[in-house]
CSV table of C-alpha atoms in Angstrom, one decimal:
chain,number,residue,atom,x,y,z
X,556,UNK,CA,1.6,-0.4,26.5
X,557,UNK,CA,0.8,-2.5,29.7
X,558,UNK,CA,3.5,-3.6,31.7
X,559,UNK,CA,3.2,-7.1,33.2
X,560,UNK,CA,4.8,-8.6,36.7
X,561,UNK,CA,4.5,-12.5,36.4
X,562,UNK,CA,5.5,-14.4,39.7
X,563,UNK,CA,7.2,-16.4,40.3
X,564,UNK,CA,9.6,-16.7,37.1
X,565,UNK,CA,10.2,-20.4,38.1
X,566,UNK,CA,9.4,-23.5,40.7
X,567,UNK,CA,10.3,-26.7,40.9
X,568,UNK,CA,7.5,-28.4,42.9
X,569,UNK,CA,6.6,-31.7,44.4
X,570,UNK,CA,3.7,-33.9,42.6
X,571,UNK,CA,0.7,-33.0,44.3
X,572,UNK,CA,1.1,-29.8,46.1
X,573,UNK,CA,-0.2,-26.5,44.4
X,574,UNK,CA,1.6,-23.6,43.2
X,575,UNK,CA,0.0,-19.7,42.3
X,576,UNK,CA,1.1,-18.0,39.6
X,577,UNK,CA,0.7,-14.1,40.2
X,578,UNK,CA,-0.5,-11.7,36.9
X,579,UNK,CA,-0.2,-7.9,38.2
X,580,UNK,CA,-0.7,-5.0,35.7
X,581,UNK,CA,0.5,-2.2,36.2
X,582,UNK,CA,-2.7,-0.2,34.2
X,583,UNK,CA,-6.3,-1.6,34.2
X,584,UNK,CA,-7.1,-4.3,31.3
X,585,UNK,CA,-10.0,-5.4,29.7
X,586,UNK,CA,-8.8,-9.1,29.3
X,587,UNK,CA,-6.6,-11.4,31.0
X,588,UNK,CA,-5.8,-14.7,29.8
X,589,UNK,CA,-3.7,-17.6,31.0
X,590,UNK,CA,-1.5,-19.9,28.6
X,591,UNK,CA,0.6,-22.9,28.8
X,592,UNK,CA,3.2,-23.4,26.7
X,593,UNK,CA,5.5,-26.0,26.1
X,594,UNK,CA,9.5,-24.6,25.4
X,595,UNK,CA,9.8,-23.8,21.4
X,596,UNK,CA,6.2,-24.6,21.0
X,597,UNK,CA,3.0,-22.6,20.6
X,598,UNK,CA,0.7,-21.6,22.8
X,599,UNK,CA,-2.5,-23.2,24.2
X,600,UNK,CA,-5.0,-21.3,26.0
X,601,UNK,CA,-6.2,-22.3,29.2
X,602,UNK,CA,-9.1,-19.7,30.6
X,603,UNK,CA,-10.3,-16.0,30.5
X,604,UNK,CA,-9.8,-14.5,33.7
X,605,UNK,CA,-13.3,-12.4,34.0
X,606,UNK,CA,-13.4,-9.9,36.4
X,607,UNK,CA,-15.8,-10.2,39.3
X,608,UNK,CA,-17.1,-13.6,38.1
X,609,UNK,CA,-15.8,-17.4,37.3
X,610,UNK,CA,-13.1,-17.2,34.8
X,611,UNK,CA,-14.1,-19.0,31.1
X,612,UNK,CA,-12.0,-22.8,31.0
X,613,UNK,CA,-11.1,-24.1,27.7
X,614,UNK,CA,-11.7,-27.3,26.6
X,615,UNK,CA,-9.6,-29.8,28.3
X,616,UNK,CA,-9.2,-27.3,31.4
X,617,UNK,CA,-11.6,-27.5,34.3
X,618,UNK,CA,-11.8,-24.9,37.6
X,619,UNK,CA,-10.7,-27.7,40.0
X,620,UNK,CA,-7.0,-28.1,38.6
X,621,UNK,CA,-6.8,-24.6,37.4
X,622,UNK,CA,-8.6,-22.5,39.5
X,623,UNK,CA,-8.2,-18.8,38.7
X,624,UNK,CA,-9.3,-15.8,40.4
X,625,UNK,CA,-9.8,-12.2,39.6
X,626,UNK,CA,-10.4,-9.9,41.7
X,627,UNK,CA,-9.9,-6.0,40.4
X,628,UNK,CA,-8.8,-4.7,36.6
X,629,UNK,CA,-5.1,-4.9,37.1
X,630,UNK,CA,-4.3,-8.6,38.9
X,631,UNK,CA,-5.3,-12.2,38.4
X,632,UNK,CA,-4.2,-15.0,40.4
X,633,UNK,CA,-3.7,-19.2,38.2
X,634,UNK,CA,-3.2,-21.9,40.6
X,635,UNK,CA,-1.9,-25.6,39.3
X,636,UNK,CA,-3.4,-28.0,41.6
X,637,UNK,CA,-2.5,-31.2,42.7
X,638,UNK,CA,1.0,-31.5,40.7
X,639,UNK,CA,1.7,-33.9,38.3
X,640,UNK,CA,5.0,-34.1,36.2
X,641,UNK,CA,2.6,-33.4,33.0
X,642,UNK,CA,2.2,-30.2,34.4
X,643,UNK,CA,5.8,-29.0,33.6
X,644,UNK,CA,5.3,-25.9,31.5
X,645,UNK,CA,5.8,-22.8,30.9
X,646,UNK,CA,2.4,-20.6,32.1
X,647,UNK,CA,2.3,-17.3,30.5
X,648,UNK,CA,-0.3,-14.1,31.5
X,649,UNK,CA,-1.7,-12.0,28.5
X,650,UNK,CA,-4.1,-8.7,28.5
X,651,UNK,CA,-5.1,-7.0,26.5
X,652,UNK,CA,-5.3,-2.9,27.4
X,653,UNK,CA,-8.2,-1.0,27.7
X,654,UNK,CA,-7.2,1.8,25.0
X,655,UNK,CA,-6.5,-1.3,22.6
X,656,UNK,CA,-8.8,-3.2,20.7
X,657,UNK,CA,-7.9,-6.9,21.3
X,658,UNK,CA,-7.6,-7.7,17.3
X,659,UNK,CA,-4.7,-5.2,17.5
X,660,UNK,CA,-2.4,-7.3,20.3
X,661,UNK,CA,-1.9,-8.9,23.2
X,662,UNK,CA,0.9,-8.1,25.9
X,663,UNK,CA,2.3,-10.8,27.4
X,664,UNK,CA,3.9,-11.7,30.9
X,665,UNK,CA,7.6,-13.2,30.8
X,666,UNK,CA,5.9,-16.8,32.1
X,667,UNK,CA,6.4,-18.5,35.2
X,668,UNK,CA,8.6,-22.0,34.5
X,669,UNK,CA,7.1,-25.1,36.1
X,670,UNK,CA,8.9,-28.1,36.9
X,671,UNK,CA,7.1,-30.8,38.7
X,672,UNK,CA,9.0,-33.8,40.6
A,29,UNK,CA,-12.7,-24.7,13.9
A,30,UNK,CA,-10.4,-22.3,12.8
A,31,UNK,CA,-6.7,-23.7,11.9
A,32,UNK,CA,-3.3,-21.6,11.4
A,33,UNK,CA,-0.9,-23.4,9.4
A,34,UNK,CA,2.5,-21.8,10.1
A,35,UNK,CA,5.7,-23.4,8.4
A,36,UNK,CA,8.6,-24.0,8.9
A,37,UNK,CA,8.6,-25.2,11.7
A,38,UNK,CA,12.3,-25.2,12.1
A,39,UNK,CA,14.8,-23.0,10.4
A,40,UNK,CA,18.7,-22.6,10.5
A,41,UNK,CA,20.4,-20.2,8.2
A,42,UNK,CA,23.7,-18.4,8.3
A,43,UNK,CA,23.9,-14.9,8.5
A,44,UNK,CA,23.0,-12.6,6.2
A,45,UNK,CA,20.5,-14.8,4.4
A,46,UNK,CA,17.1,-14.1,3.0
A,47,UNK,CA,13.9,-16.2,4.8
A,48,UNK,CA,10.3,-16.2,4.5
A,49,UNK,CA,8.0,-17.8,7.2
A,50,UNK,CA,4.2,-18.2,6.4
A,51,UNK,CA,1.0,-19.0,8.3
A,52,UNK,CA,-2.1,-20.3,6.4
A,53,UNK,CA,-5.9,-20.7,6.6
A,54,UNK,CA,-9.0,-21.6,5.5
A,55,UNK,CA,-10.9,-19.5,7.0
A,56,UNK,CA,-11.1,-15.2,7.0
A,57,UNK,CA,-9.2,-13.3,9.9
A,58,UNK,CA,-10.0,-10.2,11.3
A,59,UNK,CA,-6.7,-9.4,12.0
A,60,UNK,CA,-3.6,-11.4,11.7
A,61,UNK,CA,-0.8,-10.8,14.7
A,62,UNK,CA,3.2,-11.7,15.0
A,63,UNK,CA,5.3,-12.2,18.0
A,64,UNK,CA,8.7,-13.1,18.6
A,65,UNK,CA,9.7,-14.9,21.7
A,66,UNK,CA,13.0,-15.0,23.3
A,67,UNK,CA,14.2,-18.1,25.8
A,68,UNK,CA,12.7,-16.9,29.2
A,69,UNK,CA,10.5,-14.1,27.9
A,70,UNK,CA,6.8,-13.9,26.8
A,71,UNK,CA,6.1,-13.7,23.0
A,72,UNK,CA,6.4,-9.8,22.3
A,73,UNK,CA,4.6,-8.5,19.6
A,74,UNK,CA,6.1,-7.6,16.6
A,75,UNK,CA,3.2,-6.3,14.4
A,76,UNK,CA,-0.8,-6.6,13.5
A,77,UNK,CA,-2.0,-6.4,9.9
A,78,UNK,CA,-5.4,-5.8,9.4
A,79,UNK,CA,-6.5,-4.8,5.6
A,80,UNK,CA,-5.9,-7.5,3.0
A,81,UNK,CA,-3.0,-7.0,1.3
A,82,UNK,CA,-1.3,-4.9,3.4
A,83,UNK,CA,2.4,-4.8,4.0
A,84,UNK,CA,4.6,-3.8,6.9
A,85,UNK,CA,7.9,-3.2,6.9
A,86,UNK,CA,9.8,-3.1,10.5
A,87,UNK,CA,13.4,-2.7,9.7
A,88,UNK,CA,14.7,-5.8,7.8
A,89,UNK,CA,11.4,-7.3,8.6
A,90,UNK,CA,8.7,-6.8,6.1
A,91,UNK,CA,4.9,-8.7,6.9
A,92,UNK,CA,2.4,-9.4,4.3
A,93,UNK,CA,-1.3,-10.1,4.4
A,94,UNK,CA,-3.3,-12.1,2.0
A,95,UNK,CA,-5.6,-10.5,-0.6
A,96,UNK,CA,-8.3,-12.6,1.0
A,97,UNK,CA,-7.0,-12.4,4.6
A,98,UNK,CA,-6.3,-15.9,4.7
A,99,UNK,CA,-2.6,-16.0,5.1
A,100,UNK,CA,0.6,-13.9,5.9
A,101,UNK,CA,4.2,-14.2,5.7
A,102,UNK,CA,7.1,-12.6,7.3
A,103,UNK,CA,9.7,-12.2,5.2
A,104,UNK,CA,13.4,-11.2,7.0
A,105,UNK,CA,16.5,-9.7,5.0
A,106,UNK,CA,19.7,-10.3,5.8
A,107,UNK,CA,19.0,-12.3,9.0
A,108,UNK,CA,21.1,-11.2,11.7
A,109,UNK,CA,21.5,-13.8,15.2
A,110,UNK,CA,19.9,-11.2,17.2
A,111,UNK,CA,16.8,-12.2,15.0
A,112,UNK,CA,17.2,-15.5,16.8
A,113,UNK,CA,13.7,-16.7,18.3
A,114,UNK,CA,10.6,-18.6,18.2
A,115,UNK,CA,7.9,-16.3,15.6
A,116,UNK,CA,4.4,-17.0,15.9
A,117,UNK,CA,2.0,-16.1,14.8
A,118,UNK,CA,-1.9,-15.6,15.4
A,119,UNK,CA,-5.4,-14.5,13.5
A,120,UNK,CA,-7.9,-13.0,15.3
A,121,UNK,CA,-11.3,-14.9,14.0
A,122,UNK,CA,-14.9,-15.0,15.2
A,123,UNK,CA,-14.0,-13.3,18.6
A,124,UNK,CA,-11.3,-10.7,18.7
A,125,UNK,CA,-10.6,-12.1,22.1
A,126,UNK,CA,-9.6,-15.5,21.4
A,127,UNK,CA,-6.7,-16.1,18.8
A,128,UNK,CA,-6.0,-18.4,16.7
A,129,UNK,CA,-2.0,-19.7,17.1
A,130,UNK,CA,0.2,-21.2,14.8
A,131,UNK,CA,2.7,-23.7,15.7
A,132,UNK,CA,5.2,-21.4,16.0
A,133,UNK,CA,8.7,-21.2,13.8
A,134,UNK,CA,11.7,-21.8,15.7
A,135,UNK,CA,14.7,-19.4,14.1
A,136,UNK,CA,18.5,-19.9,14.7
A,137,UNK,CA,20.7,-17.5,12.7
A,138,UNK,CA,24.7,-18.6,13.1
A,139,UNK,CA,26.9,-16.4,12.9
């Protein structure tokens, strides 16, 4: 299966700088998705990186805060804008392969820990 | 809108006990996924059911799906604390791209 590097593992950031969270893959992937998660709780999807166009926000997400960029099948790039102490999370990276039907599993990135002071 | 009631939320049980989580729906899933996440790792997935009333067994770990593919339940034997984690899981619905989470079950097995 796909093997995911996630940088950085963890920040502590100043409110209203910017941090980017790196996704690299080390085969090429159909989909790439980026979620925030809050420690012990689920998981809350943020976009769908598309490759060679705007990614797809969920509702409550827009491309100003969260821009997201995707430039080739194996990397994707999540920025946090403008830093607020409600963005302390936990960001995660998930693809899904190309041999794999998505309904079949996602592989995950070990998340990038955001705390923001 | 699709929902994925999982429960419990919270569970603490001594070793060697029996447990069942469960995750519940109205609506029809595709495919219904779990994943167990460690502290510091991404959720890693454990297995995918597909056909209605399937059953999986991984180890101690046996996963069941619904008749209807509506719900599924993970049912662990003799709980060990390296099955210590957060479970979750997720149904794949209208698009196989998108899931559907549940709230996740957090799992502490003392020793």
């Amino acid at each position: 299966s796909a093997v995911i590097s996630q940088k950085p593992s963890r920040d502590i950031c100043q409110r209203g700088t910017s941090l980017t969270i790196q996704c690299q893959v080390d085969s090429q992937v159909t989909m790439m998705f980026w979620y925030r998660q809050q420690p012990g709780q689920s998981l809350t999807l943020i976009a769908t990186a598309n490759q060679g166009s705007e990614a797809t926000y969920e509702s409550g997400f827009v491309i100003d805060k969260f821009p997201i960029s995707r430039p080739n099948l194996t990397f994707s790039t999540l920025t946090v804008s403008n830093m607020s102490p409600e963005d302390s999370s936990i960001y995660l990276c998930s693809v899904v392969p190309l041999d794999r039907d998505a309904a079949y599993g996602y592989t995950f990135g070990s998340g990038t820990r955001l705390t923001v002071v | 809108t699709q929902l994925l009631e999982q429960s419990p939320q919270f569970l603490s049980i001594q070793e060697g006990e029996n447990l069942t989580v469960y995750c519940n729906s109205s609506s029809v899933f595709s495919s219904l996924q779990w994943y167990r996440q460690e502290p510091g790792e991404g959720p890693v997935l454990l297995v995918t059911v597909v056909t209605g009333g399937e059953v999986k067994k991984l180890k101690r770990l046996t996963f069941q799906f619904g008749d209807a593919r509506k719900d599924s339940s993970l049912h662990i034997t003799a709980a060990q604390p390296g099955d210590t984690g957060l479970y979750l899981c997720a149904g794949a619905g209208d698009s196989n791209y998108q899931l559907i989470w549940g709230a996740g079950t957090k799992l502490i097995i003392k020793p």
